[in-house]
Coordinates of C-alpha atoms and ligand atoms in Angstrom, one line a residue:
X1 CA 27.8 209.0 97.2
X2 CA 26.7 212.5 97.7
X3 CA 26.3 213.9 101.2
X4 CA 23.3 215.8 100.0
X5 CA 22.7 219.3 98.6
X6 CA 24.2 222.4 100.1
X7 CA 23.0 225.9 99.1
X8 CA 25.5 228.7 99.5
X9 CA 24.7 232.3 98.9
X10 CA 27.5 234.9 98.5
X11 CA 26.6 238.6 99.0
X12 CA 27.9 241.6 97.0
X13 CA 31.0 242.2 99.2
X14 CA 32.0 238.5 98.9
X15 CA 32.2 238.9 95.1
X16 CA 33.3 242.5 94.9
X17 CA 36.3 241.9 92.7
X18 CA 38.1 239.1 90.8
X19 CA 40.3 238.2 93.8
X20 CA 37.2 237.7 95.9
X21 CA 35.4 235.7 93.2
X22 CA 38.4 233.4 93.1
X23 CA 38.2 233.1 96.9
X24 CA 34.5 232.1 96.6
X25 CA 35.4 229.6 93.9
X26 CA 37.8 227.9 96.3
X27 CA 35.2 227.6 99.0
X28 CA 32.6 226.2 96.6
X29 CA 35.1 223.7 95.2
X30 CA 36.0 222.6 98.8
X31 CA 32.4 221.9 99.5
X32 CA 32.1 219.9 96.3
X33 CA 35.2 217.9 97.1
X34 CA 33.9 217.3 100.6
X35 CA 31.1 215.3 98.9
X36 CA 28.2 217.7 98.6
X37 CA 26.2 218.7 95.6
X38 CA 26.6 222.4 95.6
X39 CA 24.1 225.1 94.4
X40 CA 25.6 228.6 94.6
X41 CA 23.5 231.8 94.5
X42 CA 25.4 235.1 93.9
X43 CA 24.7 238.8 94.3
X44 CA 26.0 241.4 92.0
X45 CA 29.6 242.6 92.3
X46 CA 30.0 245.0 95.2
X47 CA 27.7 248.0 94.9
X48 CA 27.0 247.4 91.2
X49 CA 23.2 247.3 91.7
X50 CA 23.4 250.8 93.2
X51 CA 25.4 252.0 90.2
X52 CA 22.9 250.6 87.8
X53 CA 20.0 252.4 89.6
X54 CA 22.1 255.5 89.6
X55 CA 22.5 255.3 85.8
X56 CA 18.7 255.0 85.4
X57 CA 18.2 258.0 87.6
X58 CA 20.5 260.0 85.4
X59 CA 17.8 259.7 82.8
X60 CA 14.7 260.0 84.9
X61 CA 13.7 260.0 88.5
X62 CA 10.8 257.7 87.9
X63 CA 12.0 255.0 85.4
X64 CA 9.6 252.4 84.1
X65 CA 9.7 249.6 86.7
X66 CA 9.8 246.9 84.0
X67 CA 12.9 248.5 82.4
X68 CA 14.5 249.0 85.8
X69 CA 14.2 245.3 86.5
X70 CA 15.6 244.5 83.1
X71 CA 18.6 246.7 84.0
X72 CA 19.3 245.7 87.6
X73 CA 18.9 242.0 87.0
X74 CA 22.1 242.2 84.8
X75 CA 24.4 242.6 87.8
X76 CA 23.9 239.1 89.0
X77 CA 24.3 237.7 85.5
X78 CA 27.9 239.1 85.5
X79 CA 28.9 237.6 88.8
X80 CA 27.5 234.1 88.2
X81 CA 29.3 233.8 84.8
X82 CA 32.6 235.0 86.3
X83 CA 32.2 232.5 89.2
X84 CA 31.6 229.7 86.8
X85 CA 34.8 230.5 85.0
X86 CA 36.8 230.8 88.3
X87 CA 35.5 227.3 89.2
X88 CA 36.5 225.9 85.8
X89 CA 40.0 227.2 86.4
X90 CA 40.2 225.1 89.6
X91 CA 39.3 222.0 87.6
X92 CA 35.7 221.5 88.5
X93 CA 32.7 221.6 86.3
X94 CA 30.2 224.4 86.9
X95 CA 27.3 226.0 85.0
X96 CA 25.6 229.3 85.6
X97 CA 21.9 230.2 85.1
X98 CA 19.7 233.2 85.2
X99 CA 16.5 233.0 87.3
X100 CA 14.4 232.5 84.3
X101 CA 16.5 229.6 83.0
X102 CA 16.0 227.6 86.2
X103 CA 12.2 228.3 86.3
X104 CA 11.9 230.9 89.1
X105 CA 8.4 232.1 88.3
X106 CA 7.2 235.3 90.0
X107 CA 4.1 237.5 90.0
X108 CA 4.2 240.7 87.9
X109 CA 5.1 243.3 90.6
X110 CA 8.3 244.6 89.2
X111 CA 11.1 245.5 91.7
X112 CA 9.5 243.6 94.5
X113 CA 8.1 240.5 92.8
X114 CA 7.0 237.4 94.8
X115 CA 8.1 233.9 93.9
X116 CA 5.1 231.8 93.1
X117 CA 6.7 228.7 91.7
X118 CA 10.1 227.1 91.1
X119 CA 10.5 224.4 88.6
X120 CA 13.9 223.0 89.7
X121 CA 14.1 220.2 87.1
X122 CA 17.0 221.8 85.3
X123 CA 19.0 222.3 88.5
X124 CA 18.4 218.8 89.7
X125 CA 19.5 217.4 86.3
X126 CA 22.7 219.5 86.1
X127 CA 23.5 218.9 89.8
X128 CA 24.2 215.3 89.1
X129 CA 27.4 216.3 87.3
X130 CA 28.1 219.9 88.0
X131 CA 28.2 222.7 90.5
X132 CA 25.2 224.9 89.7
X133 CA 25.3 228.6 90.0
X134 CA 22.2 230.7 90.0
X135 CA 21.9 234.5 89.6
X136 CA 20.2 235.7 92.8
X137 CA 17.5 238.4 93.1
X138 CA 15.7 237.7 89.8
X139 CA 13.0 235.6 88.3
X140 CA 10.6 235.7 85.3
X141 CA 7.0 236.7 85.6
X142 CA 4.0 234.8 84.5
X143 CA 4.0 237.2 81.5
X144 CA 7.6 236.3 80.6
X145 CA 9.1 239.6 81.8
X146 CA 12.2 239.7 83.9
X147 CA 11.5 240.6 87.5
X148 CA 13.6 241.3 90.7
X149 CA 12.7 240.3 94.2
X150 CA 13.4 243.5 96.2
X151 CA 16.8 244.8 97.4
X152 CA 18.8 242.1 99.1
X153 CA 16.7 239.5 97.2
X154 CA 19.5 237.0 96.6
X155 CA 18.8 235.9 100.1
X156 CA 15.3 235.0 99.1
X157 CA 16.5 233.1 96.0
X158 CA 18.8 231.1 98.3
X159 CA 16.1 230.2 100.8
X160 CA 13.6 229.4 98.2
X161 CA 16.0 227.1 96.3
X162 CA 17.1 225.4 99.6
X163 CA 13.5 224.7 100.3
X164 CA 12.6 223.4 96.8
X165 CA 15.8 221.2 96.6
X166 CA 15.3 220.0 100.2
X167 CA 18.9 221.1 100.9
X168 CA 20.9 220.0 104.0
X169 CA 21.8 223.6 104.7
X170 CA 21.5 227.1 103.5
X171 CA 24.6 229.1 104.1
X172 CA 24.6 232.9 103.7
X173 CA 28.1 234.2 103.2
X174 CA 28.8 237.9 104.0
X175 CA 31.6 240.2 105.1
X176 CA 30.9 239.8 108.8
X177 CA 31.2 236.7 111.0
X178 CA 27.5 236.4 111.7
X179 CA 24.7 238.5 113.3
X180 CA 26.0 240.6 116.2
X181 CA 24.3 242.0 119.4
X182 CA 24.7 245.4 117.8
X183 CA 26.6 246.9 114.8
X184 CA 30.3 246.3 115.7
X185 CA 31.1 249.6 114.0
X186 CA 29.0 251.3 116.6
X187 CA 29.5 249.1 119.6
X188 CA 33.1 248.0 120.1
X189 CA 32.4 245.0 122.3
X190 CA 29.4 243.7 120.3
X191 CA 29.3 240.0 120.3
X192 CA 28.5 237.5 117.6
X193 CA 25.2 235.7 118.4
X194 CA 25.4 231.9 118.1
X195 CA 21.7 231.2 117.6
X196 CA 18.6 233.2 116.9
X197 CA 15.0 232.3 116.3
X198 CA 13.3 233.3 113.0
X199 CA 11.1 235.8 114.8
X200 CA 14.1 237.6 116.4
X201 CA 16.0 237.7 113.1
X202 CA 13.0 239.0 111.3
X203 CA 12.5 241.8 113.8
X204 CA 16.2 242.7 113.8
X205 CA 16.3 242.7 110.0
X206 CA 13.2 244.8 109.8
X207 CA 14.5 247.2 112.4
X208 CA 17.7 248.0 110.7
X209 CA 20.2 245.1 111.1
X210 CA 21.3 244.8 107.5
X211 CA 22.5 241.2 107.3
X212 CA 19.5 239.5 105.8
X213 CA 16.5 240.6 103.8
X214 CA 13.4 240.4 106.0
X215 CA 11.4 238.7 103.3
X216 CA 13.8 235.9 103.0
X217 CA 13.5 235.2 106.8
X218 CA 9.7 235.2 106.5
X219 CA 10.0 232.6 103.8
X220 CA 12.6 230.5 105.8
X221 CA 10.3 230.7 108.8
X222 CA 7.3 229.5 106.8
X223 CA 9.0 226.5 105.4
X224 CA 11.4 225.8 108.3
X225 CA 14.6 226.3 106.3
X226 CA 17.5 226.7 108.8
X227 CA 20.0 229.5 107.8
X228 CA 23.7 229.8 108.7
X229 CA 25.0 233.4 108.4
X230 CA 28.8 233.3 108.2
X231 CA 31.8 235.1 106.7
X232 CA 33.3 234.3 103.4
X233 CA 36.7 235.4 104.7
X234 CA 37.0 232.8 107.4
X235 CA 36.0 229.3 108.3
X236 CA 34.4 230.1 111.6
X237 CA 30.9 229.1 112.5
X238 CA 28.6 232.1 112.3
X239 CA 25.0 232.5 113.5
X240 CA 22.4 229.8 113.1
X241 CA 18.8 230.9 112.5
X242 CA 16.2 228.3 113.2
X243 CA 12.9 227.6 114.9
X244 CA 12.7 228.6 118.6
X245 CA 14.3 226.2 121.0
X246 CA 13.7 226.2 124.8
X247 CA 17.1 227.6 125.7
X248 CA 16.4 230.8 123.8
X249 CA 13.7 231.9 126.3
X250 CA 16.3 232.7 128.9
X251 CA 17.9 235.4 126.8
X252 CA 15.8 238.5 127.4
X253 CA 17.4 240.8 124.8
X254 CA 19.2 239.3 121.9
X255 CA 20.3 242.4 120.1
X256 CA 20.0 246.1 119.6
X257 CA 19.1 247.6 116.2
X258 CA 19.4 251.1 114.8
X259 CA 17.6 252.6 111.9
X260 CA 18.5 256.1 110.8
X261 CA 16.5 256.1 107.6
X262 CA 13.1 257.1 108.8
X263 CA 11.5 260.5 109.2
X264 CA 8.6 261.6 111.4
X265 CA 5.6 263.5 110.1
X266 CA 3.0 265.1 112.3
X267 CA -0.5 266.1 111.3
X268 CA -1.6 268.8 113.8
X269 CA -5.1 269.5 115.2
X270 CA -6.8 266.5 113.6
X271 CA -10.5 266.4 114.5
X272 CA -11.0 263.7 117.2
X273 CA -13.8 261.7 115.6
X274 CA -14.3 258.1 114.7
X275 CA -13.1 257.3 111.2
X276 CA -10.5 260.1 110.7
X277 CA -7.4 257.9 111.4
X278 CA -8.9 255.3 109.1
X279 CA -9.3 257.8 106.4
X280 CA -5.8 259.2 106.8
X281 CA -3.9 255.9 106.8
X282 CA -6.0 254.5 104.0
X283 CA -4.9 257.3 101.7
X284 CA -1.3 257.0 102.8
X285 CA -1.4 253.2 102.2
X286 CA -2.8 253.7 98.7
X287 CA 0.2 255.8 97.9
X288 CA 2.3 252.7 98.8
X289 CA 3.9 254.5 101.7
X290 CA 4.9 252.1 104.5
X291 CA 4.0 253.7 107.8
X292 CA 6.0 252.3 110.8
X293 CA 5.2 253.8 114.2
X294 CA 2.1 255.8 114.9
X295 CA 1.5 258.0 118.0
X296 CA -1.7 259.8 118.7
X297 CA -2.1 262.1 121.7
X298 CA -5.1 262.4 124.0
X299 CA -7.3 265.2 123.0
X300 CA -8.7 267.7 125.4
X301 CA -9.9 270.1 122.8
X302 CA -11.6 267.7 120.3
X303 CA -8.5 267.9 118.2
X304 CA -5.3 265.8 118.4
X305 CA -1.9 265.6 116.8
X306 CA -1.1 262.4 115.0
X307 CA 2.6 261.6 114.4
X308 CA 4.0 258.7 112.4
X309 CA 7.2 257.6 110.8
X310 CA 7.9 256.7 107.2
X311 CA 11.0 255.7 105.2
X312 CA 13.1 258.8 104.6
X313 CA 12.9 258.2 100.9
X314 CA 9.1 258.6 101.0
X315 CA 9.2 261.8 103.1
X316 CA 8.4 264.3 100.3
X317 CA 5.6 262.2 98.9
X318 CA 4.2 261.8 102.4
X319 CA 4.2 265.5 103.1
X320 CA 2.4 266.2 99.9
X321 CA -0.3 263.6 100.7
X322 CA -0.6 264.7 104.3
X323 CA -1.1 268.4 103.3
X324 CA -3.9 267.4 101.0
X325 CA -5.4 265.1 103.6
X326 CA -5.3 267.8 106.3
X327 CA -7.3 270.1 104.0
X328 CA -9.9 267.3 103.4
X329 CA -10.4 266.4 107.0
X330 CA -10.1 269.9 108.5
X331 CA -6.9 269.4 110.3
X332 CA -4.0 271.9 110.8
X333 CA -0.3 272.2 110.0
X334 CA 2.0 269.5 108.8
X335 CA 5.4 269.3 110.5
X336 CA 8.2 266.9 109.9
X337 CA 11.6 265.8 111.3
X338 CA 14.3 264.0 109.3
X339 CA 16.7 264.0 112.2
X340 CA 15.4 261.0 114.0
X341 CA 16.8 257.5 114.8
X342 CA 14.9 254.5 115.9
X343 CA 16.7 252.3 118.5
X344 CA 15.1 248.9 119.1
X345 CA 15.8 245.9 121.3
X346 CA 14.6 242.4 120.3
X347 CA 14.4 239.2 122.2
X348 CA 11.9 236.3 122.7
X349 CA 12.6 236.3 126.4
X350 CA 10.6 239.5 126.7
X351 CA 7.5 237.5 126.5
X352 CA 8.1 236.0 129.9
X353 CA 10.1 238.9 131.6
X354 CA 8.6 242.1 132.9
X355 CA 10.2 245.5 133.3
X356 CA 12.3 245.3 130.2
X357 CA 11.0 248.6 128.8
X358 CA 11.7 250.4 132.0
X359 CA 15.4 249.2 131.9
X360 CA 15.7 250.5 128.3
X361 CA 14.1 253.9 129.2
X362 CA 16.4 254.2 132.3
X363 CA 19.5 253.6 130.1
X364 CA 18.4 256.5 127.9
X365 CA 17.5 258.7 130.9
X366 CA 20.9 258.2 132.5
X367 CA 22.5 259.8 129.4
X368 CA 19.7 262.4 129.2
X369 CA 18.6 261.2 125.8
X370 CA 15.0 262.2 125.2
X371 CA 12.5 259.7 123.9
X372 CA 10.2 261.1 121.2
X373 CA 8.1 258.0 120.3
X374 CA 7.8 254.5 121.7
X375 CA 6.3 251.3 120.3
X376 CA 6.3 247.8 121.6
X377 CA 5.3 244.3 120.5
X378 CA 5.7 240.9 122.1
X379 CA 9.4 240.6 121.3
X380 CA 10.6 244.1 120.6
X381 CA 10.6 247.7 122.0
X382 CA 11.5 250.7 119.8
X383 CA 12.3 254.3 120.8
X384 CA 12.6 257.2 118.5
X385 CA 15.3 259.7 119.6
X386 CA 17.2 262.6 118.0
X387 CA 19.4 261.3 115.2
X388 CA 22.5 262.7 116.8
X389 CA 22.0 260.5 119.8
X390 CA 21.2 257.3 117.8
X391 CA 24.6 255.6 118.1
X392 CA 25.1 256.7 121.7
X393 CA 21.6 255.2 122.6
X394 CA 22.6 251.9 121.1
X395 CA 25.8 251.9 123.1
X396 CA 24.2 252.6 126.5
X397 CA 21.3 250.1 125.9
X398 CA 23.8 247.4 124.9
X399 CA 25.8 248.1 128.0
X400 CA 22.7 248.3 130.3
X401 CA 21.6 244.8 129.2
X402 CA 25.1 243.4 129.5
X403 CA 25.2 242.2 125.9
X404 CA 28.9 242.8 125.3
X405 CA 31.8 240.5 125.5
X406 CA 32.5 239.3 129.0
X407 CA 35.2 241.5 130.4
X408 CA 38.3 239.5 131.6
X409 CA 39.1 240.5 135.2
X410 CA 42.7 241.7 135.6
Ligands
LIG1 N1 22.2 242.9 94.1 C1 20.9 243.1 94.7 C2 21.0 244.2 95.7 O1 22.0 244.8 95.9 C3 20.4 241.8 95.4 C4 21.3 241.3 96.5 O2 22.4 241.7 96.7 O3 20.8 240.4 97.2 O4 20.0 244.5 96.3
MG2 MG1 23.9 243.8 97.0

């Protein structure tokens, strides 16, 4: 009798070379032999997706998005076939599929397609006898074109399949032991978090914690799919991400995130009239530029400066659009700053605790780190600081909120 379906997703680092693929095969076979029906989702080998994009860019800076998807979807096809072979070698039956073969139907927005339907009949059928391996990150559009689901999209494939198959669990295997209170490469005593709510994980991921793709968490939250983030190099329990439970409220700050990939743009001397901000941000949105923080100063002269942050990769496009806009609305110069870092704290306990922002600002003040921008929401506070202080800021905030490992008294 089967113990039910288990979905396991292995990220790029877990399948970076043949040795690691063989290690994954062992883990998959162990789950099968423990009595589960196993569905495996794999990412492309190591950084091979980046390398494919790089090849495209050697030809043109703006490749056709249809062809780009055709190209980058191949990475996952390589890893899923190799994994199937490695499992065969261990004496178990396994079969690999592309997204299209298992009916992952998406809309037509290449490079960031949305899943609109999954026809899991083939998987269910094969699962009766075999381990099923599915290429992550890809689907087929309603027009029969190959699409991809946005960078890190294998997470989304895993969550979506776990939901459709009504799986017992959705395990995300990576090269770290779970989600940490801060990046362990930046903060030495960062601690692995045992449990997080979907909301917190979503914020941490959106604010720069690169363990899970934000979209996949949104999906998991919508359908209540619990996720277990863990390491493919150990058997330790990792981080469980689920709906909020009562005990989570007591934790004011769960983690500190750092994003160094944004840039700040300022439009100076913007006329202070109703409708101007609407006009500016409408045009920017139309260019598909994702604006994050926005700060507008009080105006005493009927003109005000508006600063906002955008992904660093969109900076040039943004400056061009902003210059044009400034002319149209009668504003002044455009200035920009690439040397910024956004440091954020996240925690659901913030809803019921006051003074959290003050503690964060104090931590920065003690180290004489200047805050350039601030934004807050119910469960997060972000500060923009000079890029060269980004990591230091993470360390002092982590320390101030006592998030590190408990120090053993000597
Ligand atoms: N290989 C894709 C990427 O690097 C998808 C994934 O890893 O989830 O973004
Ligand atoms: Mg990858």
